[in-house]
Amino acid sequence: MTNRTKRGYDILHDAALNKSTAFTAQEREALGLRGLLPPNIGDQETQMRRALENMRRKHYDIDRYIFLSALQERNQRLFFRIVMENIEEIMPIIYTPTVGEACKEFAHIFRIPRGFYVTAQDRGDIRKILDNWPEPDVRVIVATDGERILGLGDLGANGIGIPIGKLALYTALGGIHPRHCLPIMLDVGTNNAELREDPLYLGLQQERLSGEAYDSFIEEFVTAVKDKYPKALLQFEDFSTPNAYRLLARYRNQILCFNDDIQGTAAVALAGIYGAIRITKMALKDLRVMFLGAGAAATGIGALMAAAMAEEGLPEVEVKRRLWFVDRRGLVTQDQPYLSAHKRPFAQNQPAMDFETALCAHKPHVLIGATGSPGSFTERIVRYMAQINERPILFALSNPTSRAECSAEQAYRWSEGRAIFASGSPFDPVHMEGRVYHPGQGNNAYIFPGLGLAAILGEFTSIPDILFSTAGRALASCITDQDLERGTVYPPLTNIRTVSLTIAEAVLDHGEALGLVQAKLPPKGEARRAFIKQQMYDPIY
Ligand code: NAD
């Protein structure tokens, strides 16, 4: 439907309305577009072909990223259709790994402002400036303070690329209309001196707010969001781990929110483990799992896995003996000084030991890396895992690809092709001794779009942890035997919209049973699934 208040040139410069060469003769006449477009009228398919040809001609992914960003600003529906119909090719460009490069380069590739900036200088005015955002009905906000962007550290205001990328996935994969999406950069400064000294840097050139100043800034922001967009889901993204846990604990029962690094990662990893144990034919409660890294991602997975093991009837003391965490200081033990709160539930009553010693002592079936430290699954480690397990389960989750604990090729080569491997960022299939191995991508993009869709359609009051188990199980239910035969523990990305629909339905049903739903929904079953599908954004014109 064309907006009747805009005409001519203005329509061509409104990304939500623009169809460019696909405007029909009648539309060109009615909207005052004659003369403003080349005469040959094309359809969206032809435009897609042209745009893809242009994009593929570029030599570097960062240039493809820039090209796609410009397309999104020019013709939103064409952009989203291209993403949706070419997801395996495009997701690594608009999201990890290329988005990592785009964030690092942000100040140098900047063309037009995108997203919304709330800065330390806006204190006292945050509610007022939110009125500058043009869309009145925002339903999903992804906000970061840029302190831990992927595994790349403090990138300050350059981190805006992450909320922009995630919200593009909310639309492309979860079908949430772009006008309901708001990417926010909370610029509280940066402790990255190199960035601050870059003359092209676009963020506040000051050290990060901390302590009370930081907390009151976030409090003002959350209060403003609650007032301006009371139905919005707020996704906390790429905060430092202590802040990630603190903010989630403080706000999870005050507003509709979640932290994707802790909770989304947990759900996607749990789904991958459910897939992997269908190959190894073990019960979840019988697994011994070792985590390299004990930050937000790893401990989030640990907590959800502990809950899932307990649900299978494993007593709490036993659960603790199944989950082992190793960080930079070695095995996480109770007598480690300055143990952060998020590690405490997993601290073992054991002597201090390094990673290799812990591995030999506890012989895990599953090794999960979430360190941001590339190469930390060494050849010795992978070979040892393959020595003690017929099918070692190795998840190298650190992003972007350059930060993965080991590559897919290394995992397969060092385990003689026996590893069940998944990573956070994509790896190409590996060809080895006449066989092809297909690594799985444990990307949170499998979870948050469907979960978010459920939360906003149901107008949930909150999202308890149990719904992340539900989402993880729903994702696992989409893994077919053929996927597992190919060695991958996730469904193909090409199915991801159906996966999102399945997750949304499961989460809505469970949310309703828990009394979290405020919206009026069609009854469970076919009618509800059809309703969800009908709500999903369709970019075709
Ligand atoms: P974090 O900084 O909170 O945690 C990193 C942890 O790794 C810390 O406990 C640190 O001590 C430990 N560590 C670092 N180097 C180590 C080494 N060489 N040996 C042992 N331990 C080491 O970060 P986080 O939020 O937990 O994220 C970690 C990584 O996980 C990032 O690269 C992030 O991109 C990735 N991640 C992946 C997914 C996914 O794949 N779905 C989701 C979220 C985060």
Coordinates of C-alpha atoms and ligand atoms in Angstrom, one line a residue:
M1 CA 0.0 0.0 0.0
T2 CA 1.4 3.4 -1.0
N3 CA 1.4 6.2 1.4
R4 CA -0.8 8.9 -0.1
T5 CA 0.7 11.8 1.8
K6 CA 4.0 11.5 0.0
R7 CA 4.5 12.1 -3.7
G8 CA 7.2 12.2 -6.4
Y9 CA 10.7 12.7 -5.3
D10 CA 9.9 12.2 -1.6
I11 CA 8.6 8.7 -2.3
L12 CA 11.8 7.8 -4.0
H13 CA 13.7 9.0 -1.0
D14 CA 11.7 7.1 1.6
A15 CA 13.2 3.6 1.9
A16 CA 9.9 2.1 3.2
L17 CA 7.9 3.3 0.2
N18 CA 10.5 3.3 -2.6
K19 CA 10.0 0.6 -5.2
S20 CA 12.3 2.5 -7.7
T21 CA 12.1 1.0 -11.2
A22 CA 9.2 -1.3 -10.1
F23 CA 6.6 1.5 -9.9
T24 CA 4.0 0.7 -12.4
A25 CA 2.9 3.2 -15.2
Q26 CA -0.3 3.9 -13.2
E27 CA 1.7 4.5 -10.0
R28 CA 4.1 6.8 -11.8
E29 CA 1.2 8.8 -13.1
A30 CA -0.7 9.0 -9.8
L31 CA 2.3 9.7 -7.6
G32 CA 4.0 12.3 -9.8
L33 CA 6.9 10.0 -10.6
R34 CA 7.0 10.4 -14.4
G35 CA 10.4 11.6 -15.5
L36 CA 12.0 10.7 -12.3
L37 CA 12.7 7.0 -13.2
P38 CA 14.1 5.3 -16.3
P39 CA 11.3 4.2 -18.6
N40 CA 11.7 0.5 -18.5
I41 CA 9.5 -0.8 -15.7
G42 CA 11.0 -3.8 -13.9
D43 CA 9.8 -6.2 -11.3
Q44 CA 11.3 -6.9 -7.9
E45 CA 12.9 -10.1 -9.2
T46 CA 14.8 -8.1 -11.8
Q47 CA 15.9 -5.6 -9.2
M48 CA 17.1 -8.4 -7.0
R49 CA 19.1 -9.8 -9.9
R50 CA 20.7 -6.4 -10.5
A51 CA 21.5 -5.8 -6.9
L52 CA 23.0 -9.2 -6.3
E53 CA 25.1 -8.8 -9.4
N54 CA 26.3 -5.5 -8.1
M55 CA 27.0 -6.9 -4.7
R56 CA 28.9 -10.0 -5.9
R57 CA 31.1 -7.9 -8.1
K58 CA 32.7 -6.4 -5.0
H59 CA 36.0 -8.0 -3.9
Y60 CA 35.7 -7.6 -0.2
D61 CA 32.9 -8.5 2.2
I62 CA 33.2 -5.1 3.9
D63 CA 32.3 -3.5 0.5
R64 CA 29.4 -5.8 0.2
Y65 CA 28.3 -4.7 3.7
I66 CA 28.5 -1.1 2.7
F67 CA 26.5 -1.8 -0.5
L68 CA 23.8 -3.7 1.4
S69 CA 23.6 -0.9 4.1
A70 CA 23.0 1.6 1.3
L71 CA 20.4 -0.6 -0.3
Q72 CA 18.6 -0.8 3.1
E73 CA 18.5 2.9 3.3
R74 CA 17.3 3.2 -0.3
N75 CA 14.8 0.4 -0.7
Q76 CA 13.9 -1.5 2.4
R77 CA 11.7 -4.1 0.8
L78 CA 14.2 -5.0 -1.8
F79 CA 16.9 -5.2 0.9
F80 CA 14.9 -7.6 3.0
R81 CA 13.8 -9.7 0.2
I82 CA 17.4 -10.2 -0.9
V83 CA 18.4 -11.1 2.6
M84 CA 15.6 -13.5 3.1
E85 CA 16.1 -15.3 -0.2
N86 CA 19.9 -15.5 0.1
I87 CA 20.3 -15.9 3.8
E88 CA 23.3 -18.2 3.7
E89 CA 25.2 -15.8 1.5
I90 CA 24.0 -12.6 3.1
M91 CA 23.9 -13.3 6.8
P92 CA 27.7 -13.5 7.2
I93 CA 27.8 -10.1 5.5
I94 CA 25.2 -8.2 7.5
Y95 CA 26.0 -10.1 10.7
T96 CA 29.0 -12.0 12.0
P97 CA 31.8 -12.1 10.9
T98 CA 31.6 -9.0 8.6
V99 CA 29.7 -6.9 11.0
G100 CA 32.7 -7.2 13.3
E101 CA 34.9 -5.6 10.7
A102 CA 32.2 -3.0 10.0
C103 CA 32.2 -2.0 13.6
K104 CA 36.0 -1.7 13.8
E105 CA 35.9 0.4 10.6
F106 CA 32.7 2.2 11.5
A107 CA 34.1 5.7 11.8
H108 CA 35.9 5.3 8.5
I109 CA 33.0 3.8 6.4
F110 CA 30.3 6.0 7.9
R111 CA 28.0 7.6 5.3
I112 CA 24.6 8.4 6.8
P113 CA 23.4 8.1 10.4
R114 CA 21.4 5.0 11.2
G115 CA 19.9 3.9 14.5
F116 CA 19.6 6.2 17.6
Y117 CA 22.3 7.5 19.9
V118 CA 21.7 8.2 23.6
T119 CA 24.9 9.6 25.1
A120 CA 26.2 10.5 28.5
Q121 CA 25.6 14.1 27.5
D122 CA 21.9 13.5 27.2
R123 CA 21.4 12.8 30.9
G124 CA 18.3 14.5 32.0
D125 CA 16.9 14.6 28.5
I126 CA 16.7 11.0 27.4
R127 CA 12.9 10.8 27.5
K128 CA 12.7 14.0 25.5
I129 CA 15.1 13.0 22.8
L130 CA 13.4 9.6 22.3
D131 CA 10.6 11.7 20.7
N132 CA 13.0 12.5 17.9
W133 CA 12.7 8.9 16.6
P134 CA 10.1 9.0 13.8
E135 CA 8.3 5.7 14.5
P136 CA 5.6 5.8 17.2
D137 CA 5.1 2.1 17.5
V138 CA 8.5 0.6 18.4
R139 CA 8.3 -3.0 19.6
V140 CA 11.9 -4.3 19.6
I141 CA 14.9 -2.3 20.8
V142 CA 18.4 -3.7 20.6
A143 CA 20.7 -1.6 22.7
T144 CA 24.4 -1.9 23.4
D145 CA 27.0 0.3 25.2
G146 CA 29.6 -1.1 22.9
E147 CA 31.9 -2.4 25.7
R148 CA 32.2 -6.0 24.5
I149 CA 31.5 -6.2 20.8
L150 CA 31.5 -9.8 19.7
G151 CA 34.9 -11.0 20.8
L152 CA 36.5 -7.7 19.8
G153 CA 36.4 -5.8 23.0
D154 CA 35.5 -2.2 23.7
L155 CA 34.5 -0.5 20.4
G156 CA 32.6 2.4 21.9
A157 CA 30.1 4.0 19.6
N158 CA 31.4 1.9 16.7
G159 CA 29.3 -0.9 18.2
I160 CA 26.1 0.6 16.7
G161 CA 26.6 -1.9 13.8
I162 CA 25.6 -4.7 16.1
P163 CA 22.0 -3.5 17.0
I164 CA 21.5 -2.5 13.4
G165 CA 22.5 -6.0 12.2
K166 CA 20.5 -7.8 14.8
L167 CA 17.4 -5.8 14.0
A168 CA 17.8 -6.6 10.3
L169 CA 17.8 -10.2 11.4
Y170 CA 14.7 -9.7 13.5
T171 CA 12.9 -8.5 10.4
A172 CA 14.4 -11.0 7.8
L173 CA 14.2 -14.0 10.1
G174 CA 11.5 -13.3 12.6
G175 CA 9.3 -11.2 10.3
I176 CA 9.1 -8.2 12.7
H177 CA 8.2 -5.1 10.6
P178 CA 11.2 -2.7 10.3
R179 CA 9.1 0.2 11.6
H180 CA 8.8 -1.7 14.9
C181 CA 12.6 -2.0 15.2
L182 CA 14.9 0.5 16.9
P183 CA 18.7 0.1 17.2
I184 CA 20.2 2.1 20.0
M185 CA 23.8 3.0 20.9
L186 CA 24.2 3.9 24.5
D187 CA 27.4 6.0 24.2
V188 CA 28.8 6.3 27.7
G189 CA 32.4 6.8 26.3
T190 CA 35.0 4.3 25.6
N191 CA 38.1 3.0 27.4
N192 CA 39.7 2.1 24.1
A193 CA 42.3 4.9 23.9
E194 CA 43.2 4.1 20.3
L195 CA 39.6 4.8 19.3
R196 CA 39.4 8.0 21.3
E197 CA 42.5 9.3 19.6
D198 CA 41.2 8.5 16.1
P199 CA 40.3 11.9 14.6
L200 CA 37.5 10.3 12.6
Y201 CA 35.9 8.6 15.7
L202 CA 32.2 9.5 15.9
G203 CA 31.5 8.7 19.6
L204 CA 32.1 10.6 22.8
Q205 CA 35.8 11.1 23.2
Q206 CA 35.8 10.4 26.9
E207 CA 36.4 7.5 29.3
R208 CA 33.4 5.3 30.0
L209 CA 31.0 6.3 32.7
S210 CA 31.2 3.8 35.6
G211 CA 29.7 3.1 39.0
E212 CA 26.8 5.2 40.1
A213 CA 27.0 7.5 37.0
Y214 CA 26.7 4.5 34.7
D215 CA 23.9 3.0 36.6
S216 CA 21.8 6.1 36.8
F217 CA 22.3 6.7 33.1
I218 CA 21.0 3.2 32.3
E219 CA 18.1 3.7 34.8
E220 CA 17.1 6.9 33.1
F221 CA 17.3 5.2 29.7
V222 CA 15.2 2.2 30.8
T223 CA 12.6 4.5 32.4
A224 CA 12.4 6.6 29.3
V225 CA 11.9 3.5 27.1
K226 CA 9.2 2.2 29.4
D227 CA 7.4 5.4 29.2
K228 CA 7.7 6.0 25.5
Y229 CA 7.3 2.5 24.2
P230 CA 5.5 0.5 27.0
K231 CA 5.0 -2.6 24.7
A232 CA 8.6 -2.8 23.5
L233 CA 11.0 -5.7 24.1
L234 CA 14.4 -4.4 25.1
Q235 CA 17.3 -6.7 24.1
F236 CA 20.6 -6.0 25.9
E237 CA 23.5 -6.7 23.6
D238 CA 27.2 -6.9 23.9
F239 CA 27.6 -5.3 27.4
S240 CA 30.6 -6.3 29.5
T241 CA 29.8 -9.5 31.4
P242 CA 29.4 -7.9 34.9
N243 CA 27.1 -5.2 33.5
A244 CA 25.2 -7.8 31.4
Y245 CA 24.4 -9.8 34.5
R246 CA 23.7 -6.8 36.7
L247 CA 21.4 -5.1 34.2
L248 CA 19.5 -8.3 33.5
A249 CA 19.0 -9.0 37.2
R250 CA 17.8 -5.5 37.8
Y251 CA 15.4 -5.1 34.9
R252 CA 14.1 -8.5 34.0
N253 CA 11.0 -8.1 36.2
Q254 CA 10.6 -4.4 35.6
I255 CA 10.4 -4.3 31.8
L256 CA 10.1 -6.9 29.0
C257 CA 13.8 -7.6 28.3
F258 CA 16.5 -10.2 27.9
N259 CA 20.2 -10.4 27.4
D260 CA 21.1 -12.2 24.2
D261 CA 24.7 -13.0 25.1
I262 CA 23.6 -14.8 28.2
Q263 CA 20.2 -16.2 27.4
G264 CA 20.0 -16.4 23.6
T265 CA 23.4 -18.1 23.4
A266 CA 22.3 -20.6 26.0
A267 CA 19.2 -21.5 24.1
V268 CA 21.1 -22.0 20.8
A269 CA 23.9 -24.0 22.4
L270 CA 21.4 -26.2 24.2
A271 CA 19.6 -26.9 20.9
G272 CA 23.0 -27.9 19.4
I273 CA 23.7 -30.2 22.3
Y274 CA 20.3 -31.9 21.9
G275 CA 21.2 -32.4 18.2
A276 CA 24.6 -33.8 19.0
I277 CA 23.4 -36.3 21.5
R278 CA 21.0 -37.7 18.9
I279 CA 24.3 -38.7 17.1
T280 CA 26.1 -39.9 20.2
K281 CA 23.0 -41.5 21.7
M282 CA 23.6 -40.2 25.1
A283 CA 21.2 -38.6 27.5
L284 CA 21.8 -35.0 28.4
K285 CA 21.9 -35.8 32.1
D286 CA 24.8 -38.2 31.4
L287 CA 27.0 -35.7 29.7
R288 CA 30.2 -34.2 31.2
V289 CA 30.7 -30.7 29.7
M290 CA 33.7 -28.5 29.9
F291 CA 33.6 -24.8 29.1
L292 CA 36.7 -22.9 28.1
G293 CA 35.8 -19.3 29.1
A294 CA 33.5 -18.4 32.0
G295 CA 32.0 -15.2 30.8
A296 CA 28.4 -14.3 29.9
A297 CA 28.1 -16.7 27.0
A298 CA 29.6 -19.8 28.8
T299 CA 27.9 -19.3 32.2
G300 CA 24.6 -18.6 30.5
I301 CA 24.9 -21.9 28.6
G302 CA 25.9 -23.6 31.9
A303 CA 22.9 -22.3 33.8
L304 CA 20.4 -23.4 31.1
M305 CA 22.1 -26.7 30.7
A306 CA 22.0 -27.2 34.5
A307 CA 18.3 -26.5 34.5
A308 CA 17.7 -29.0 31.6
M309 CA 19.8 -31.7 33.4
A310 CA 17.8 -31.1 36.6
E311 CA 14.6 -31.4 34.6
E312 CA 15.8 -34.8 33.5
G313 CA 16.0 -35.8 37.2
L314 CA 19.7 -35.3 37.9
P315 CA 20.1 -34.2 41.5
E316 CA 21.7 -30.8 42.0
V317 CA 25.0 -32.1 43.4
E318 CA 25.4 -34.3 40.4
V319 CA 24.6 -31.5 38.0
K320 CA 27.4 -29.5 39.5
R321 CA 29.8 -32.5 38.8
R322 CA 28.8 -32.4 35.1
L323 CA 29.7 -28.8 34.3
W324 CA 33.3 -27.6 34.5
F325 CA 34.4 -24.1 33.8
V326 CA 37.9 -23.0 32.9
D327 CA 38.9 -19.4 32.4
R328 CA 42.1 -17.5 32.0
R329 CA 43.1 -18.5 35.5
G330 CA 42.4 -22.2 35.0
L331 CA 39.6 -24.3 36.5
V332 CA 37.0 -22.1 38.2
T333 CA 37.3 -23.2 41.8
Q334 CA 35.8 -22.1 45.1
D335 CA 39.0 -20.8 46.6
Q336 CA 39.8 -18.5 43.6
P337 CA 40.1 -14.9 44.9
Y338 CA 37.6 -12.3 43.5
L339 CA 35.2 -14.8 42.1
S340 CA 32.5 -13.0 40.2
A341 CA 28.9 -13.7 41.1
H342 CA 28.1 -15.3 37.7
K343 CA 30.9 -17.9 38.2
R344 CA 30.1 -18.8 41.8
P345 CA 27.4 -21.4 41.1
F346 CA 29.9 -23.3 39.0
A347 CA 33.0 -23.0 41.2
Q348 CA 34.2 -26.5 42.1
N349 CA 35.6 -27.6 45.3
Q350 CA 38.9 -28.7 43.7
P351 CA 42.5 -27.7 43.7
A352 CA 43.6 -25.2 41.1
M353 CA 44.6 -26.7 37.8
D354 CA 45.2 -25.5 34.2
F355 CA 42.9 -26.4 31.2
E356 CA 44.8 -29.5 30.1
T357 CA 45.0 -30.9 33.6
A358 CA 41.3 -30.3 34.1
L359 CA 40.5 -31.9 30.7
C360 CA 42.5 -35.0 31.6
A361 CA 41.0 -35.1 35.1
H362 CA 37.3 -34.8 34.1
K363 CA 37.2 -36.2 30.6
P364 CA 34.3 -34.3 29.1
H365 CA 32.1 -35.5 26.3
V366 CA 31.5 -31.9 25.2
L367 CA 33.9 -29.0 25.0
I368 CA 32.5 -25.5 24.5
G369 CA 34.7 -22.5 23.8
A370 CA 33.5 -19.0 24.5
T371 CA 36.7 -17.2 25.2
G372 CA 37.2 -14.7 22.3
S373 CA 40.7 -16.3 22.2
P374 CA 41.5 -17.8 18.8
G375 CA 43.4 -21.0 18.7
S376 CA 42.7 -22.0 22.3
F377 CA 41.5 -25.4 21.2
T378 CA 44.9 -26.6 20.2
E379 CA 45.8 -29.7 18.3
R380 CA 46.7 -31.5 21.5
I381 CA 43.3 -30.6 23.1
V382 CA 41.3 -31.7 20.0
R383 CA 43.3 -34.9 19.7
Y384 CA 42.8 -35.6 23.4
M385 CA 39.0 -35.1 23.0
A386 CA 39.0 -37.5 20.1
Q387 CA 41.0 -40.0 22.1
I388 CA 38.5 -40.1 24.9
N389 CA 35.4 -39.9 22.8
E390 CA 34.2 -41.8 19.8
R391 CA 32.4 -38.6 18.6
P392 CA 33.8 -35.6 20.5
I393 CA 31.4 -32.7 20.6
L394 CA 33.3 -29.4 20.0
F395 CA 31.6 -26.1 20.0
A396 CA 34.0 -23.2 19.2
L397 CA 31.5 -20.3 19.7
S398 CA 33.7 -17.2 19.8
N399 CA 32.9 -14.6 17.2
P400 CA 33.8 -13.4 14.7
T401 CA 35.3 -16.2 12.7
S402 CA 38.9 -14.9 13.4
R403 CA 38.3 -15.4 17.1
A404 CA 37.0 -19.0 17.0
E405 CA 38.8 -21.4 19.4
C406 CA 39.6 -23.6 16.4
S407 CA 38.5 -23.7 12.8
A408 CA 36.1 -26.3 11.4
E409 CA 39.0 -27.8 9.3
Q410 CA 41.2 -28.2 12.4
A411 CA 38.4 -29.8 14.4
Y412 CA 37.8 -32.4 11.6
R413 CA 41.4 -33.0 10.8
W414 CA 42.7 -33.4 14.3
S415 CA 39.8 -35.7 15.2
E416 CA 40.1 -37.8 12.0
G417 CA 36.7 -36.6 10.9
R418 CA 34.9 -37.7 14.1
A419 CA 34.2 -34.3 15.7
I420 CA 30.7 -33.0 16.0
F421 CA 31.5 -29.4 15.4
A422 CA 29.6 -26.1 15.6
S423 CA 30.9 -22.6 15.7
G424 CA 29.4 -19.1 16.4
S425 CA 30.4 -17.7 13.0
P426 CA 30.1 -19.6 9.8
F427 CA 32.7 -21.9 8.4
D428 CA 32.6 -23.3 4.9
P429 CA 32.1 -27.1 4.5
V430 CA 35.4 -29.0 4.8
H431 CA 36.6 -31.5 2.2
M432 CA 38.8 -34.1 3.6
E433 CA 39.8 -37.5 2.2
G434 CA 36.9 -37.7 -0.2
R435 CA 34.3 -36.7 2.3
V436 CA 32.5 -33.4 2.9
Y437 CA 31.9 -32.2 6.5
H438 CA 29.2 -29.6 7.2
P439 CA 29.9 -27.6 10.3
G440 CA 26.9 -26.3 12.2
Q441 CA 26.5 -22.6 13.1
G442 CA 25.4 -22.1 16.7
N443 CA 24.3 -18.6 15.9
N444 CA 21.9 -16.8 18.2
A445 CA 20.0 -15.7 15.1
Y446 CA 18.3 -19.1 15.3
I447 CA 16.7 -18.0 18.6
F448 CA 16.1 -14.3 19.1
P449 CA 13.9 -13.6 16.1
G450 CA 11.3 -16.2 16.9
L451 CA 11.5 -15.6 20.7
G452 CA 11.1 -11.8 20.1
L453 CA 8.2 -12.3 17.8
A454 CA 6.4 -14.4 20.4
A455 CA 7.1 -11.8 23.1
I456 CA 5.7 -8.9 21.1
L457 CA 2.8 -10.7 19.6
G458 CA 1.8 -12.0 23.0
E459 CA 2.7 -8.7 24.7
F460 CA 4.5 -10.7 27.3
T461 CA 5.0 -9.1 30.7
S462 CA 8.5 -10.8 31.1
I463 CA 10.6 -13.6 29.6
P464 CA 11.6 -16.1 32.3
D465 CA 14.6 -18.4 31.7
I466 CA 12.4 -21.4 31.1
L467 CA 11.2 -19.9 27.9
F468 CA 14.8 -20.0 26.6
S469 CA 14.7 -23.8 27.2
T470 CA 11.4 -23.9 25.3
A471 CA 13.0 -21.9 22.4
G472 CA 16.0 -24.2 22.5
R473 CA 13.9 -27.3 22.4
A474 CA 11.7 -25.9 19.6
L475 CA 14.9 -25.2 17.6
A476 CA 16.2 -28.8 18.3
S477 CA 12.8 -30.1 17.0
C478 CA 13.7 -28.6 13.7
I479 CA 16.9 -30.5 13.3
T480 CA 16.2 -33.4 10.9
D481 CA 17.9 -36.8 10.7
Q482 CA 19.3 -35.6 7.3
D483 CA 20.9 -32.6 9.0
L484 CA 22.6 -34.9 11.5
E485 CA 23.7 -37.3 8.8
R486 CA 25.5 -34.3 7.2
G487 CA 27.2 -33.9 10.6
T488 CA 25.5 -30.5 11.4
V489 CA 23.5 -30.0 14.6
Y490 CA 21.5 -27.1 13.3
P491 CA 18.9 -26.9 10.6
P492 CA 19.9 -25.2 7.4
L493 CA 19.8 -21.4 7.5
T494 CA 17.5 -21.5 4.5
N495 CA 14.8 -22.9 6.8
I496 CA 15.2 -20.2 9.4
R497 CA 11.9 -18.4 8.9
T498 CA 10.1 -21.7 9.5
V499 CA 12.3 -22.3 12.5
S500 CA 11.4 -18.8 13.8
L501 CA 7.7 -19.6 13.3
T502 CA 8.1 -22.9 15.2
I503 CA 9.9 -21.2 18.1
A504 CA 7.4 -18.3 18.2
E505 CA 4.5 -20.7 18.4
A506 CA 6.2 -22.9 21.2
V507 CA 7.1 -19.8 23.2
L508 CA 3.7 -18.2 22.8
D509 CA 2.0 -21.5 24.0
H510 CA 4.3 -21.8 26.9
G511 CA 4.1 -18.1 27.8
E512 CA 0.4 -18.4 27.8
A513 CA 0.5 -21.4 30.1
L514 CA 2.7 -19.4 32.5
G515 CA 0.3 -16.5 32.5
L516 CA 2.6 -14.0 30.7
V517 CA 0.5 -13.2 27.7
Q518 CA -1.5 -9.9 27.8
A519 CA -2.6 -9.9 24.1
K520 CA -5.7 -11.7 22.9
L521 CA -4.5 -14.6 20.7
P522 CA -6.2 -17.2 18.5
P523 CA -6.5 -20.6 20.1
K524 CA -3.5 -22.9 20.3
G525 CA -2.8 -25.0 17.2
E526 CA -3.4 -24.3 13.6
A527 CA -5.2 -21.0 14.0
R528 CA -2.4 -19.6 16.2
R529 CA 0.3 -20.7 13.8
A530 CA -1.6 -19.2 10.9
F531 CA -2.0 -16.0 12.9
I532 CA 1.8 -15.7 13.6
K533 CA 2.6 -16.4 10.0
Q534 CA 0.2 -13.7 8.9
Q535 CA 1.9 -11.2 11.2
M536 CA 5.3 -11.8 9.7
Y537 CA 6.6 -9.0 7.5
D538 CA 6.5 -9.7 3.8
P539 CA 8.8 -7.6 1.6
I540 CA 7.4 -8.6 -1.7
Y541 CA 5.8 -5.9 -3.9
Ligands
NAD1 P1 33.5 -12.5 28.3 O1 34.6 -11.6 28.1 O2 32.5 -12.3 29.3 O3 34.2 -14.0 28.6 C1 35.3 -14.5 28.1 C2 35.8 -15.6 29.1 O4 36.9 -16.3 28.4 C3 36.4 -15.1 30.4 O5 36.0 -15.9 31.4 C4 37.9 -15.2 30.2 O6 38.6 -15.4 31.4 C5 38.0 -16.4 29.3 N1 39.2 -16.5 28.5 C6 39.7 -15.7 27.6 N2 40.7 -16.2 27.0 C7 40.9 -17.4 27.5 C8 41.9 -18.4 27.3 N3 42.8 -18.3 26.4 N4 41.7 -19.6 28.0 C9 40.8 -19.7 28.9 N5 39.8 -18.8 29.2 C10 39.9 -17.6 28.4 O7 32.8 -12.7 26.9 P2 31.4 -13.5 26.5 O8 30.3 -12.5 26.5 O9 31.3 -14.7 27.4 O10 31.8 -13.9 25.0 C11 32.9 -14.8 24.7 C12 32.9 -15.1 23.3 O11 31.7 -15.8 22.9 C13 32.9 -13.9 22.3 O12 33.8 -14.1 21.3 C14 31.5 -13.8 21.7 O13 31.5 -13.3 20.4 C15 31.1 -15.3 21.7 N6 29.7 -15.5 21.7 C16 29.2 -16.4 20.8 C17 27.9 -16.7 20.7 C18 27.4 -17.7 19.7 O14 28.1 -18.3 19.1 N7 26.1 -17.9 19.6 C19 27.0 -15.9 21.5 C20 27.5 -15.0 22.5 C21 28.9 -14.8 22.6

